[in-house]
Amino acid sequence: MAKVHILDHPLIQHKLTFIRDKNTGSKEFRELVEEVSMLMAYEVTRDFALKDIEIETPVTTTKGQVIAGRKVVIVPILRAGIGMVSGMVNLIPAAKVGHIGLYRDPETLQPVEYYCKLPSDLNERELIVIDPMLATGGSASAAIKFLKDRKVKNIKLVCLLAAPEGIKKVQEEHPDVDIYLAAVDEKLDDHGYIVPGLGDAGDRLFGTK
Ligand SMILES: O=P(O)(O)OC[C@H]1O[C@H](OP(=O)(O)OP(=O)(O)O)[C@H](O)[C@@H]1O
Ligand SMILES: O=c1cc[nH]c(=O)[nH]1
Ligand SMILES: [Mg+2]
């Protein structure tokens, strides 16, 4: 079974509190989501392998370590996942970015696909799927299945908040995918919103209703 990593770093938890606050406006919300995503990228890349290289300092020759050619694709689930891209790309600048467009039907809560653009060398790369919200898990699970159908093997899922239902669904359907979260919330409400949550992540990022 894949691991669930809760990233309880004080900086992440501090910023998450203001992300949750309904009085935080779109500008600050966007900035905070970017900052938390960057901090999360730091943990998500912790298992990246290093290789030794020789360099010259102004004083002498020495060995240094660099990341061993790990190729990454960051895949935001549109729309809300877009809010996490810049923070992730800041720390993994060589990453390509693929997009999967899914929205959750408000009646059925089922994911509906409307867009896909992925790099052609997808299956030579490690994939990091990003979306602020893991609620029923339908969207994340569908996005991961979509990628696996294209023969991708190494996938991680990074979300800000999750409900226990969403974690369970992804773990059951994709036991090979590690999940990285800033927090696990209590439950879903009758409309499939995470409680206490942060509301509609896409609407708060983009100022829509
Ligand atoms: O786990 P689930 O129950 O599938 O819910 C989570 C999904 O819902 C939200 O997207 P939404 O459908 O609101 O689309 P948006 O990003 O365009 O706002 C969120 O960003 C996830 O993609
Ligand atoms: O709480 C939730 C659940 C799904 N999508 C959101 O944006 N928020
Ligand atoms: Mg939304």
JSON list of C-alpha atoms and ligand atoms in Angstrom, two decimals:
[
{"chain": "A", "resi": 1, "resn": "MET", "atom": "CA", "xyz": [0.00, 0.00, 0.00]},
{"chain": "A", "resi": 2, "resn": "ALA", "atom": "CA", "xyz": [1.25, 3.43, -0.92]},
{"chain": "A", "resi": 3, "resn": "LYS", "atom": "CA", "xyz": [2.10, 5.88, 1.83]},
{"chain": "A", "resi": 4, "resn": "VAL", "atom": "CA", "xyz": [0.14, 8.93, 2.90]},
{"chain": "A", "resi": 5, "resn": "HIS", "atom": "CA", "xyz": [2.59, 11.68, 3.84]},
{"chain": "A", "resi": 6, "resn": "ILE", "atom": "CA", "xyz": [1.20, 14.47, 6.01]},
{"chain": "A", "resi": 7, "resn": "LEU", "atom": "CA", "xyz": [3.48, 17.48, 5.66]},
{"chain": "A", "resi": 8, "resn": "ASP", "atom": "CA", "xyz": [3.15, 19.02, 9.09]},
{"chain": "A", "resi": 9, "resn": "HIS", "atom": "CA", "xyz": [5.97, 21.55, 8.78]},
{"chain": "A", "resi": 10, "resn": "PRO", "atom": "CA", "xyz": [5.09, 24.68, 10.83]},
{"chain": "A", "resi": 11, "resn": "LEU", "atom": "CA", "xyz": [5.38, 26.96, 7.79]},
{"chain": "A", "resi": 12, "resn": "ILE", "atom": "CA", "xyz": [2.93, 24.80, 5.83]},
{"chain": "A", "resi": 13, "resn": "GLN", "atom": "CA", "xyz": [0.46, 24.63, 8.73]},
{"chain": "A", "resi": 14, "resn": "HIS", "atom": "CA", "xyz": [0.70, 28.39, 9.36]},
{"chain": "A", "resi": 15, "resn": "LYS", "atom": "CA", "xyz": [0.00, 29.27, 5.73]},
{"chain": "A", "resi": 16, "resn": "LEU", "atom": "CA", "xyz": [-2.76, 26.66, 5.49]},
{"chain": "A", "resi": 17, "resn": "THR", "atom": "CA", "xyz": [-4.65, 28.38, 8.31]},
{"chain": "A", "resi": 18, "resn": "PHE", "atom": "CA", "xyz": [-4.85, 31.58, 6.26]},
{"chain": "A", "resi": 19, "resn": "ILE", "atom": "CA", "xyz": [-5.77, 29.62, 3.13]},
{"chain": "A", "resi": 20, "resn": "ARG", "atom": "CA", "xyz": [-8.75, 28.16, 5.03]},
{"chain": "A", "resi": 21, "resn": "ASP", "atom": "CA", "xyz": [-9.86, 31.56, 6.40]},
{"chain": "A", "resi": 22, "resn": "LYS", "atom": "CA", "xyz": [-12.90, 32.80, 4.44]},
{"chain": "A", "resi": 23, "resn": "ASN", "atom": "CA", "xyz": [-11.69, 36.40, 4.88]},
{"chain": "A", "resi": 24, "resn": "THR", "atom": "CA", "xyz": [-8.57, 35.72, 2.79]},
{"chain": "A", "resi": 25, "resn": "GLY", "atom": "CA", "xyz": [-9.13, 37.26, -0.67]},
{"chain": "A", "resi": 26, "resn": "SER", "atom": "CA", "xyz": [-8.09, 35.84, -4.05]},
{"chain": "A", "resi": 27, "resn": "LYS", "atom": "CA", "xyz": [-4.73, 37.64, -4.27]},
{"chain": "A", "resi": 28, "resn": "GLU", "atom": "CA", "xyz": [-3.51, 36.42, -0.89]},
{"chain": "A", "resi": 29, "resn": "PHE", "atom": "CA", "xyz": [-5.13, 33.00, -1.40]},
{"chain": "A", "resi": 30, "resn": "ARG", "atom": "CA", "xyz": [-3.21, 32.54, -4.67]},
{"chain": "A", "resi": 31, "resn": "GLU", "atom": "CA", "xyz": [0.07, 33.64, -3.08]},
{"chain": "A", "resi": 32, "resn": "LEU", "atom": "CA", "xyz": [-0.39, 31.31, -0.12]},
{"chain": "A", "resi": 33, "resn": "VAL", "atom": "CA", "xyz": [-1.29, 28.32, -2.32]},
{"chain": "A", "resi": 34, "resn": "GLU", "atom": "CA", "xyz": [1.85, 29.01, -4.37]},
{"chain": "A", "resi": 35, "resn": "GLU", "atom": "CA", "xyz": [4.00, 29.22, -1.23]},
{"chain": "A", "resi": 36, "resn": "VAL", "atom": "CA", "xyz": [2.58, 26.04, 0.33]},
{"chain": "A", "resi": 37, "resn": "SER", "atom": "CA", "xyz": [3.02, 24.19, -2.98]},
{"chain": "A", "resi": 38, "resn": "MET", "atom": "CA", "xyz": [6.67, 25.19, -3.05]},
{"chain": "A", "resi": 39, "resn": "LEU", "atom": "CA", "xyz": [7.17, 23.94, 0.50]},
{"chain": "A", "resi": 40, "resn": "MET", "atom": "CA", "xyz": [5.38, 20.70, -0.41]},
{"chain": "A", "resi": 41, "resn": "ALA", "atom": "CA", "xyz": [7.62, 20.25, -3.47]},
{"chain": "A", "resi": 42, "resn": "TYR", "atom": "CA", "xyz": [10.56, 20.24, -1.08]},
{"chain": "A", "resi": 43, "resn": "GLU", "atom": "CA", "xyz": [9.17, 17.12, 0.64]},
{"chain": "A", "resi": 44, "resn": "VAL", "atom": "CA", "xyz": [7.87, 15.44, -2.51]},
{"chain": "A", "resi": 45, "resn": "THR", "atom": "CA", "xyz": [11.36, 15.52, -4.03]},
{"chain": "A", "resi": 46, "resn": "ARG", "atom": "CA", "xyz": [13.04, 14.13, -0.90]},
{"chain": "A", "resi": 47, "resn": "ASP", "atom": "CA", "xyz": [13.58, 10.68, -2.50]},
{"chain": "A", "resi": 48, "resn": "PHE", "atom": "CA", "xyz": [15.26, 12.05, -5.66]},
{"chain": "A", "resi": 49, "resn": "ALA", "atom": "CA", "xyz": [18.58, 10.26, -6.18]},
{"chain": "A", "resi": 50, "resn": "LEU", "atom": "CA", "xyz": [21.85, 12.21, -6.24]},
{"chain": "A", "resi": 51, "resn": "LYS", "atom": "CA", "xyz": [25.03, 11.58, -8.19]},
{"chain": "A", "resi": 52, "resn": "ASP", "atom": "CA", "xyz": [28.53, 12.83, -7.51]},
{"chain": "A", "resi": 53, "resn": "ILE", "atom": "CA", "xyz": [30.18, 15.30, -9.84]},
{"chain": "A", "resi": 54, "resn": "GLU", "atom": "CA", "xyz": [33.54, 16.99, -9.66]},
{"chain": "A", "resi": 55, "resn": "ILE", "atom": "CA", "xyz": [33.64, 20.78, -9.52]},
{"chain": "A", "resi": 56, "resn": "GLU", "atom": "CA", "xyz": [36.18, 23.48, -8.87]},
{"chain": "A", "resi": 57, "resn": "THR", "atom": "CA", "xyz": [35.59, 25.95, -6.10]},
{"chain": "A", "resi": 58, "resn": "PRO", "atom": "CA", "xyz": [37.71, 29.15, -6.18]},
{"chain": "A", "resi": 59, "resn": "VAL", "atom": "CA", "xyz": [40.01, 27.29, -3.77]},
{"chain": "A", "resi": 60, "resn": "THR", "atom": "CA", "xyz": [40.28, 23.67, -4.95]},
{"chain": "A", "resi": 61, "resn": "THR", "atom": "CA", "xyz": [38.72, 20.74, -6.78]},
{"chain": "A", "resi": 62, "resn": "THR", "atom": "CA", "xyz": [36.02, 18.90, -4.88]},
{"chain": "A", "resi": 63, "resn": "LYS", "atom": "CA", "xyz": [33.07, 16.55, -5.25]},
{"chain": "A", "resi": 64, "resn": "GLY", "atom": "CA", "xyz": [29.54, 17.90, -5.22]},
{"chain": "A", "resi": 65, "resn": "GLN", "atom": "CA", "xyz": [26.17, 16.20, -5.61]},
{"chain": "A", "resi": 66, "resn": "VAL", "atom": "CA", "xyz": [23.48, 16.94, -8.17]},
{"chain": "A", "resi": 67, "resn": "ILE", "atom": "CA", "xyz": [20.11, 15.35, -8.87]},
{"chain": "A", "resi": 68, "resn": "ALA", "atom": "CA", "xyz": [20.69, 12.27, -11.01]},
{"chain": "A", "resi": 69, "resn": "GLY", "atom": "CA", "xyz": [18.82, 13.30, -14.13]},
{"chain": "A", "resi": 70, "resn": "ARG", "atom": "CA", "xyz": [15.34, 12.70, -12.73]},
{"chain": "A", "resi": 71, "resn": "LYS", "atom": "CA", "xyz": [12.81, 13.80, -15.34]},
{"chain": "A", "resi": 72, "resn": "VAL", "atom": "CA", "xyz": [9.54, 15.11, -13.98]},
{"chain": "A", "resi": 73, "resn": "VAL", "atom": "CA", "xyz": [6.14, 16.04, -15.35]},
{"chain": "A", "resi": 74, "resn": "ILE", "atom": "CA", "xyz": [3.87, 18.09, -13.14]},
{"chain": "A", "resi": 75, "resn": "VAL", "atom": "CA", "xyz": [0.21, 17.46, -13.98]},
{"chain": "A", "resi": 76, "resn": "PRO", "atom": "CA", "xyz": [-2.31, 19.94, -12.54]},
{"chain": "A", "resi": 77, "resn": "ILE", "atom": "CA", "xyz": [-5.96, 18.90, -12.61]},
{"chain": "A", "resi": 78, "resn": "LEU", "atom": "CA", "xyz": [-7.73, 21.94, -14.09]},
{"chain": "A", "resi": 79, "resn": "ARG", "atom": "CA", "xyz": [-8.74, 24.38, -12.88]},
{"chain": "A", "resi": 80, "resn": "ALA", "atom": "CA", "xyz": [-7.74, 24.49, -9.25]},
{"chain": "A", "resi": 81, "resn": "GLY", "atom": "CA", "xyz": [-4.53, 22.52, -9.78]},
{"chain": "A", "resi": 82, "resn": "ILE", "atom": "CA", "xyz": [-3.16, 25.47, -11.78]},
{"chain": "A", "resi": 83, "resn": "GLY", "atom": "CA", "xyz": [-2.80, 27.36, -8.50]},
{"chain": "A", "resi": 84, "resn": "MET", "atom": "CA", "xyz": [-0.12, 24.89, -7.37]},
{"chain": "A", "resi": 85, "resn": "VAL", "atom": "CA", "xyz": [1.97, 24.87, -10.59]},
{"chain": "A", "resi": 86, "resn": "SER", "atom": "CA", "xyz": [4.19, 27.91, -10.10]},
{"chain": "A", "resi": 87, "resn": "GLY", "atom": "CA", "xyz": [5.24, 26.90, -6.57]},
{"chain": "A", "resi": 88, "resn": "MET", "atom": "CA", "xyz": [6.17, 23.40, -7.77]},
{"chain": "A", "resi": 89, "resn": "VAL", "atom": "CA", "xyz": [7.97, 24.61, -10.90]},
{"chain": "A", "resi": 90, "resn": "ASN", "atom": "CA", "xyz": [9.98, 27.10, -8.83]},
{"chain": "A", "resi": 91, "resn": "LEU", "atom": "CA", "xyz": [11.65, 24.16, -7.09]},
{"chain": "A", "resi": 92, "resn": "ILE", "atom": "CA", "xyz": [11.69, 21.74, -10.05]},
{"chain": "A", "resi": 93, "resn": "PRO", "atom": "CA", "xyz": [12.47, 24.14, -12.92]},
{"chain": "A", "resi": 94, "resn": "ALA", "atom": "CA", "xyz": [13.27, 21.44, -15.49]},
{"chain": "A", "resi": 95, "resn": "ALA", "atom": "CA", "xyz": [9.85, 19.83, -15.08]},
{"chain": "A", "resi": 96, "resn": "LYS", "atom": "CA", "xyz": [7.43, 19.71, -17.99]},
{"chain": "A", "resi": 97, "resn": "VAL", "atom": "CA", "xyz": [3.80, 20.56, -17.24]},
{"chain": "A", "resi": 98, "resn": "GLY", "atom": "CA", "xyz": [0.89, 18.49, -18.60]},
{"chain": "A", "resi": 99, "resn": "HIS", "atom": "CA", "xyz": [-2.75, 19.45, -18.08]},
{"chain": "A", "resi": 100, "resn": "ILE", "atom": "CA", "xyz": [-5.81, 17.32, -17.42]},
{"chain": "A", "resi": 101, "resn": "GLY", "atom": "CA", "xyz": [-9.15, 19.14, -17.42]},
{"chain": "A", "resi": 102, "resn": "LEU", "atom": "CA", "xyz": [-11.76, 17.61, -15.11]},
{"chain": "A", "resi": 103, "resn": "TYR", "atom": "CA", "xyz": [-14.70, 19.14, -13.35]},
{"chain": "A", "resi": 104, "resn": "ARG", "atom": "CA", "xyz": [-16.86, 17.49, -10.77]},
{"chain": "A", "resi": 105, "resn": "ASP", "atom": "CA", "xyz": [-20.52, 17.34, -11.76]},
{"chain": "A", "resi": 106, "resn": "PRO", "atom": "CA", "xyz": [-22.29, 19.14, -8.89]},
{"chain": "A", "resi": 107, "resn": "GLU", "atom": "CA", "xyz": [-25.22, 16.67, -8.91]},
{"chain": "A", "resi": 108, "resn": "THR", "atom": "CA", "xyz": [-23.53, 13.32, -9.34]},
{"chain": "A", "resi": 109, "resn": "LEU", "atom": "CA", "xyz": [-20.08, 14.35, -7.96]},
{"chain": "A", "resi": 110, "resn": "GLN", "atom": "CA", "xyz": [-18.61, 12.31, -10.84]},
{"chain": "A", "resi": 111, "resn": "PRO", "atom": "CA", "xyz": [-15.56, 13.74, -12.69]},
{"chain": "A", "resi": 112, "resn": "VAL", "atom": "CA", "xyz": [-16.16, 14.94, -16.26]},
{"chain": "A", "resi": 113, "resn": "GLU", "atom": "CA", "xyz": [-13.14, 15.20, -18.55]},
{"chain": "A", "resi": 114, "resn": "TYR", "atom": "CA", "xyz": [-12.86, 18.18, -20.90]},
{"chain": "A", "resi": 115, "resn": "TYR", "atom": "CA", "xyz": [-9.18, 18.73, -21.71]},
{"chain": "A", "resi": 116, "resn": "CYS", "atom": "CA", "xyz": [-5.87, 16.89, -21.95]},
{"chain": "A", "resi": 117, "resn": "LYS", "atom": "CA", "xyz": [-2.42, 17.98, -23.09]},
{"chain": "A", "resi": 118, "resn": "LEU", "atom": "CA", "xyz": [0.54, 15.90, -21.98]},
{"chain": "A", "resi": 119, "resn": "PRO", "atom": "CA", "xyz": [4.23, 15.75, -23.02]},
{"chain": "A", "resi": 120, "resn": "SER", "atom": "CA", "xyz": [5.06, 13.01, -25.53]},
{"chain": "A", "resi": 121, "resn": "ASP", "atom": "CA", "xyz": [7.83, 11.46, -23.39]},
{"chain": "A", "resi": 122, "resn": "LEU", "atom": "CA", "xyz": [5.40, 10.91, -20.53]},
{"chain": "A", "resi": 123, "resn": "ASN", "atom": "CA", "xyz": [6.38, 7.36, -19.72]},
{"chain": "A", "resi": 124, "resn": "GLU", "atom": "CA", "xyz": [10.08, 8.19, -19.35]},
{"chain": "A", "resi": 125, "resn": "ARG", "atom": "CA", "xyz": [9.23, 10.58, -16.54]},
{"chain": "A", "resi": 126, "resn": "GLU", "atom": "CA", "xyz": [8.05, 10.67, -12.96]},
{"chain": "A", "resi": 127, "resn": "LEU", "atom": "CA", "xyz": [4.63, 12.29, -12.66]},
{"chain": "A", "resi": 128, "resn": "ILE", "atom": "CA", "xyz": [3.43, 14.57, -9.91]},
{"chain": "A", "resi": 129, "resn": "VAL", "atom": "CA", "xyz": [-0.35, 15.07, -10.09]},
{"chain": "A", "resi": 130, "resn": "ILE", "atom": "CA", "xyz": [-1.47, 18.20, -8.26]},
{"chain": "A", "resi": 131, "resn": "ASP", "atom": "CA", "xyz": [-4.89, 19.43, -7.10]},
{"chain": "A", "resi": 132, "resn": "PRO", "atom": "CA", "xyz": [-5.61, 21.38, -3.92]},
{"chain": "A", "resi": 133, "resn": "MET", "atom": "CA", "xyz": [-8.62, 19.23, -3.01]},
{"chain": "A", "resi": 134, "resn": "LEU", "atom": "CA", "xyz": [-9.04, 15.46, -2.58]},
{"chain": "A", "resi": 135, "resn": "ALA", "atom": "CA", "xyz": [-12.73, 15.21, -1.66]},
{"chain": "A", "resi": 136, "resn": "THR", "atom": "CA", "xyz": [-14.54, 12.05, -2.85]},
{"chain": "A", "resi": 137, "resn": "GLY", "atom": "CA", "xyz": [-11.31, 11.19, -4.69]},
{"chain": "A", "resi": 138, "resn": "GLY", "atom": "CA", "xyz": [-13.20, 10.80, -7.98]},
{"chain": "A", "resi": 139, "resn": "SER", "atom": "CA", "xyz": [-11.22, 13.47, -9.87]},
{"chain": "A", "resi": 140, "resn": "ALA", "atom": "CA", "xyz": [-7.76, 12.44, -8.68]},
{"chain": "A", "resi": 141, "resn": "SER", "atom": "CA", "xyz": [-8.48, 8.76, -9.19]},
{"chain": "A", "resi": 142, "resn": "ALA", "atom": "CA", "xyz": [-9.79, 9.37, -12.73]},
{"chain": "A", "resi": 143, "resn": "ALA", "atom": "CA", "xyz": [-6.75, 11.53, -13.59]},
{"chain": "A", "resi": 144, "resn": "ILE", "atom": "CA", "xyz": [-4.37, 8.85, -12.32]},
{"chain": "A", "resi": 145, "resn": "LYS", "atom": "CA", "xyz": [-6.21, 6.13, -14.27]},
{"chain": "A", "resi": 146, "resn": "PHE", "atom": "CA", "xyz": [-6.05, 8.29, -17.38]},
{"chain": "A", "resi": 147, "resn": "LEU", "atom": "CA", "xyz": [-2.25, 8.53, -16.96]},
{"chain": "A", "resi": 148, "resn": "LYS", "atom": "CA", "xyz": [-1.84, 4.82, -16.21]},
{"chain": "A", "resi": 149, "resn": "ASP", "atom": "CA", "xyz": [-3.79, 4.03, -19.40]},
{"chain": "A", "resi": 150, "resn": "ARG", "atom": "CA", "xyz": [-0.92, 5.84, -21.15]},
{"chain": "A", "resi": 151, "resn": "LYS", "atom": "CA", "xyz": [1.57, 3.42, -19.54]},
{"chain": "A", "resi": 152, "resn": "VAL", "atom": "CA", "xyz": [2.86, 5.82, -16.89]},
{"chain": "A", "resi": 153, "resn": "LYS", "atom": "CA", "xyz": [4.20, 4.06, -13.81]},
{"chain": "A", "resi": 154, "resn": "ASN", "atom": "CA", "xyz": [5.75, 6.49, -11.35]},
{"chain": "A", "resi": 155, "resn": "ILE", "atom": "CA", "xyz": [2.98, 8.74, -10.06]},
{"chain": "A", "resi": 156, "resn": "LYS", "atom": "CA", "xyz": [2.72, 10.82, -6.90]},
{"chain": "A", "resi": 157, "resn": "LEU", "atom": "CA", "xyz": [-0.38, 12.76, -5.86]},
{"chain": "A", "resi": 158, "resn": "VAL", "atom": "CA", "xyz": [-0.02, 16.11, -4.05]},
{"chain": "A", "resi": 159, "resn": "CYS", "atom": "CA", "xyz": [-3.05, 17.89, -2.53]},
{"chain": "A", "resi": 160, "resn": "LEU", "atom": "CA", "xyz": [-3.46, 20.53, 0.13]},
{"chain": "A", "resi": 161, "resn": "LEU", "atom": "CA", "xyz": [-6.49, 19.04, 1.85]},
{"chain": "A", "resi": 162, "resn": "ALA", "atom": "CA", "xyz": [-8.10, 15.61, 1.82]},
{"chain": "A", "resi": 163, "resn": "ALA", "atom": "CA", "xyz": [-11.20, 14.00, 3.24]},
{"chain": "A", "resi": 164, "resn": "PRO", "atom": "CA", "xyz": [-10.77, 10.43, 4.56]},
{"chain": "A", "resi": 165, "resn": "GLU", "atom": "CA", "xyz": [-13.14, 9.24, 1.77]},
{"chain": "A", "resi": 166, "resn": "GLY", "atom": "CA", "xyz": [-10.82, 10.59, -0.94]},
{"chain": "A", "resi": 167, "resn": "ILE", "atom": "CA", "xyz": [-7.70, 9.03, 0.55]},
{"chain": "A", "resi": 168, "resn": "LYS", "atom": "CA", "xyz": [-9.48, 5.68, 0.81]},
{"chain": "A", "resi": 169, "resn": "LYS", "atom": "CA", "xyz": [-10.62, 5.77, -2.83]},
{"chain": "A", "resi": 170, "resn": "VAL", "atom": "CA", "xyz": [-7.18, 6.63, -4.20]},
{"chain": "A", "resi": 171, "resn": "GLN", "atom": "CA", "xyz": [-5.50, 4.04, -1.98]},
{"chain": "A", "resi": 172, "resn": "GLU", "atom": "CA", "xyz": [-7.94, 1.34, -3.07]},
{"chain": "A", "resi": 173, "resn": "GLU", "atom": "CA", "xyz": [-7.82, 2.15, -6.77]},
{"chain": "A", "resi": 174, "resn": "HIS", "atom": "CA", "xyz": [-4.15, 3.13, -6.98]},
{"chain": "A", "resi": 175, "resn": "PRO", "atom": "CA", "xyz": [-2.23, 1.37, -4.20]},
{"chain": "A", "resi": 176, "resn": "ASP", "atom": "CA", "xyz": [1.08, 2.26, -5.87]},
{"chain": "A", "resi": 177, "resn": "VAL", "atom": "CA", "xyz": [0.56, 6.04, -5.69]},
{"chain": "A", "resi": 178, "resn": "ASP", "atom": "CA", "xyz": [1.99, 7.90, -2.69]},
{"chain": "A", "resi": 179, "resn": "ILE", "atom": "CA", "xyz": [-0.19, 10.79, -1.48]},
{"chain": "A", "resi": 180, "resn": "TYR", "atom": "CA", "xyz": [1.26, 14.02, -0.07]},
{"chain": "A", "resi": 181, "resn": "LEU", "atom": "CA", "xyz": [-1.07, 16.25, 1.97]},
{"chain": "A", "resi": 182, "resn": "ALA", "atom": "CA", "xyz": [-0.87, 19.35, 4.14]},
{"chain": "A", "resi": 183, "resn": "ALA", "atom": "CA", "xyz": [-3.83, 18.12, 6.22]},
{"chain": "A", "resi": 184, "resn": "VAL", "atom": "CA", "xyz": [-6.53, 15.45, 6.48]},
{"chain": "A", "resi": 185, "resn": "ASP", "atom": "CA", "xyz": [-9.89, 16.96, 7.37]},
{"chain": "A", "resi": 186, "resn": "GLU", "atom": "CA", "xyz": [-12.85, 15.50, 9.19]},
{"chain": "A", "resi": 187, "resn": "LYS", "atom": "CA", "xyz": [-15.43, 14.58, 6.54]},
{"chain": "A", "resi": 188, "resn": "LEU", "atom": "CA", "xyz": [-17.42, 15.56, 3.44]},
{"chain": "A", "resi": 189, "resn": "ASP", "atom": "CA", "xyz": [-20.68, 17.51, 3.68]},
{"chain": "A", "resi": 190, "resn": "ASP", "atom": "CA", "xyz": [-23.87, 16.60, 1.77]},
{"chain": "A", "resi": 191, "resn": "HIS", "atom": "CA", "xyz": [-22.57, 18.42, -1.34]},
{"chain": "A", "resi": 192, "resn": "GLY", "atom": "CA", "xyz": [-19.22, 16.65, -1.29]},
{"chain": "A", "resi": 193, "resn": "TYR", "atom": "CA", "xyz": [-17.32, 19.62, 0.15]},
{"chain": "A", "resi": 194, "resn": "ILE", "atom": "CA", "xyz": [-14.48, 19.01, 2.58]},
{"chain": "A", "resi": 195, "resn": "VAL", "atom": "CA", "xyz": [-15.28, 19.97, 6.22]},
{"chain": "A", "resi": 196, "resn": "PRO", "atom": "CA", "xyz": [-13.84, 22.18, 7.65]},
{"chain": "A", "resi": 197, "resn": "GLY", "atom": "CA", "xyz": [-11.99, 22.58, 4.32]},
{"chain": "A", "resi": 198, "resn": "LEU", "atom": "CA", "xyz": [-11.39, 25.85, 2.52]},
{"chain": "A", "resi": 199, "resn": "GLY", "atom": "CA", "xyz": [-14.47, 26.10, 0.29]},
{"chain": "A", "resi": 200, "resn": "ASP", "atom": "CA", "xyz": [-14.24, 25.84, -3.50]},
{"chain": "A", "resi": 201, "resn": "ALA", "atom": "CA", "xyz": [-10.53, 26.04, -4.29]},
{"chain": "A", "resi": 202, "resn": "GLY", "atom": "CA", "xyz": [-11.03, 26.96, -7.97]},
{"chain": "A", "resi": 203, "resn": "ASP", "atom": "CA", "xyz": [-13.51, 29.73, -7.17]},
{"chain": "A", "resi": 204, "resn": "ARG", "atom": "CA", "xyz": [-11.27, 31.19, -4.48]},
{"chain": "A", "resi": 205, "resn": "LEU", "atom": "CA", "xyz": [-8.21, 31.10, -6.75]},
{"chain": "A", "resi": 206, "resn": "PHE", "atom": "CA", "xyz": [-9.91, 32.65, -9.73]},
{"chain": "A", "resi": 207, "resn": "GLY", "atom": "CA", "xyz": [-12.57, 34.85, -8.12]},
{"chain": "A", "resi": 208, "resn": "THR", "atom": "CA", "xyz": [-15.56, 32.98, -9.61]},
{"chain": "A", "resi": 209, "resn": "LYS", "atom": "CA", "xyz": [-18.71, 31.59, -7.98]},
{"chain": "B", "resi": 1, "resn": "LIG", "atom": "O1", "xyz": [-12.32, 14.52, -5.04]},
{"chain": "B", "resi": 1, "resn": "LIG", "atom": "P1", "xyz": [-13.48, 15.06, -5.82]},
{"chain": "B", "resi": 1, "resn": "LIG", "atom": "O2", "xyz": [-14.80, 14.77, -5.16]},
{"chain": "B", "resi": 1, "resn": "LIG", "atom": "O3", "xyz": [-13.46, 14.64, -7.26]},
{"chain": "B", "resi": 1, "resn": "LIG", "atom": "O4", "xyz": [-13.38, 16.65, -5.74]},
{"chain": "B", "resi": 1, "resn": "LIG", "atom": "C1", "xyz": [-12.20, 17.34, -5.92]},
{"chain": "B", "resi": 1, "resn": "LIG", "atom": "C2", "xyz": [-12.22, 18.09, -7.22]},
{"chain": "B", "resi": 1, "resn": "LIG", "atom": "O5", "xyz": [-13.16, 19.19, -7.13]},
{"chain": "B", "resi": 1, "resn": "LIG", "atom": "C3", "xyz": [-12.50, 20.40, -7.43]},
{"chain": "B", "resi": 1, "resn": "LIG", "atom": "O6", "xyz": [-12.56, 20.70, -8.78]},
{"chain": "B", "resi": 1, "resn": "LIG", "atom": "P2", "xyz": [-13.90, 21.30, -9.45]},
{"chain": "B", "resi": 1, "resn": "LIG", "atom": "O7", "xyz": [-14.76, 20.21, -9.96]},
{"chain": "B", "resi": 1, "resn": "LIG", "atom": "O8", "xyz": [-14.52, 22.27, -8.49]},
{"chain": "B", "resi": 1, "resn": "LIG", "atom": "O9", "xyz": [-13.32, 22.04, -10.71]},
{"chain": "B", "resi": 1, "resn": "LIG", "atom": "P3", "xyz": [-12.50, 23.42, -10.77]},
{"chain": "B", "resi": 1, "resn": "LIG", "atom": "O10", "xyz": [-11.09, 23.08, -10.38]},
{"chain": "B", "resi": 1, "resn": "LIG", "atom": "O11", "xyz": [-12.64, 23.83, -12.17]},
{"chain": "B", "resi": 1, "resn": "LIG", "atom": "O12", "xyz": [-13.13, 24.39, -9.80]},
{"chain": "B", "resi": 1, "resn": "LIG", "atom": "C4", "xyz": [-11.08, 20.13, -6.99]},
{"chain": "B", "resi": 1, "resn": "LIG", "atom": "O13", "xyz": [-10.15, 21.04, -7.50]},
{"chain": "B", "resi": 1, "resn": "LIG", "atom": "C5", "xyz": [-10.86, 18.72, -7.44]},
{"chain": "B", "resi": 1, "resn": "LIG", "atom": "O14", "xyz": [-10.47, 18.59, -8.79]},
{"chain": "B", "resi": 2, "resn": "LIG", "atom": "O1", "xyz": [-14.22, 21.08, -0.55]},
{"chain": "B", "resi": 2, "resn": "LIG", "atom": "C1", "xyz": [-14.08, 20.98, -1.78]},
{"chain": "B", "resi": 2, "resn": "LIG", "atom": "C2", "xyz": [-14.41, 19.81, -2.50]},
{"chain": "B", "resi": 2, "resn": "LIG", "atom": "C3", "xyz": [-14.21, 19.77, -3.83]},
{"chain": "B", "resi": 2, "resn": "LIG", "atom": "N1", "xyz": [-13.70, 20.84, -4.46]},
{"chain": "B", "resi": 2, "resn": "LIG", "atom": "C4", "xyz": [-13.36, 21.98, -3.79]},
{"chain": "B", "resi": 2, "resn": "LIG", "atom": "O2", "xyz": [-12.89, 22.95, -4.39]},
{"chain": "B", "resi": 2, "resn": "LIG", "atom": "N2", "xyz": [-13.57, 22.02, -2.47]},
{"chain": "B", "resi": 3, "resn": "MG", "atom": "MG", "xyz": [-14.15, 24.13, -8.23]}
]
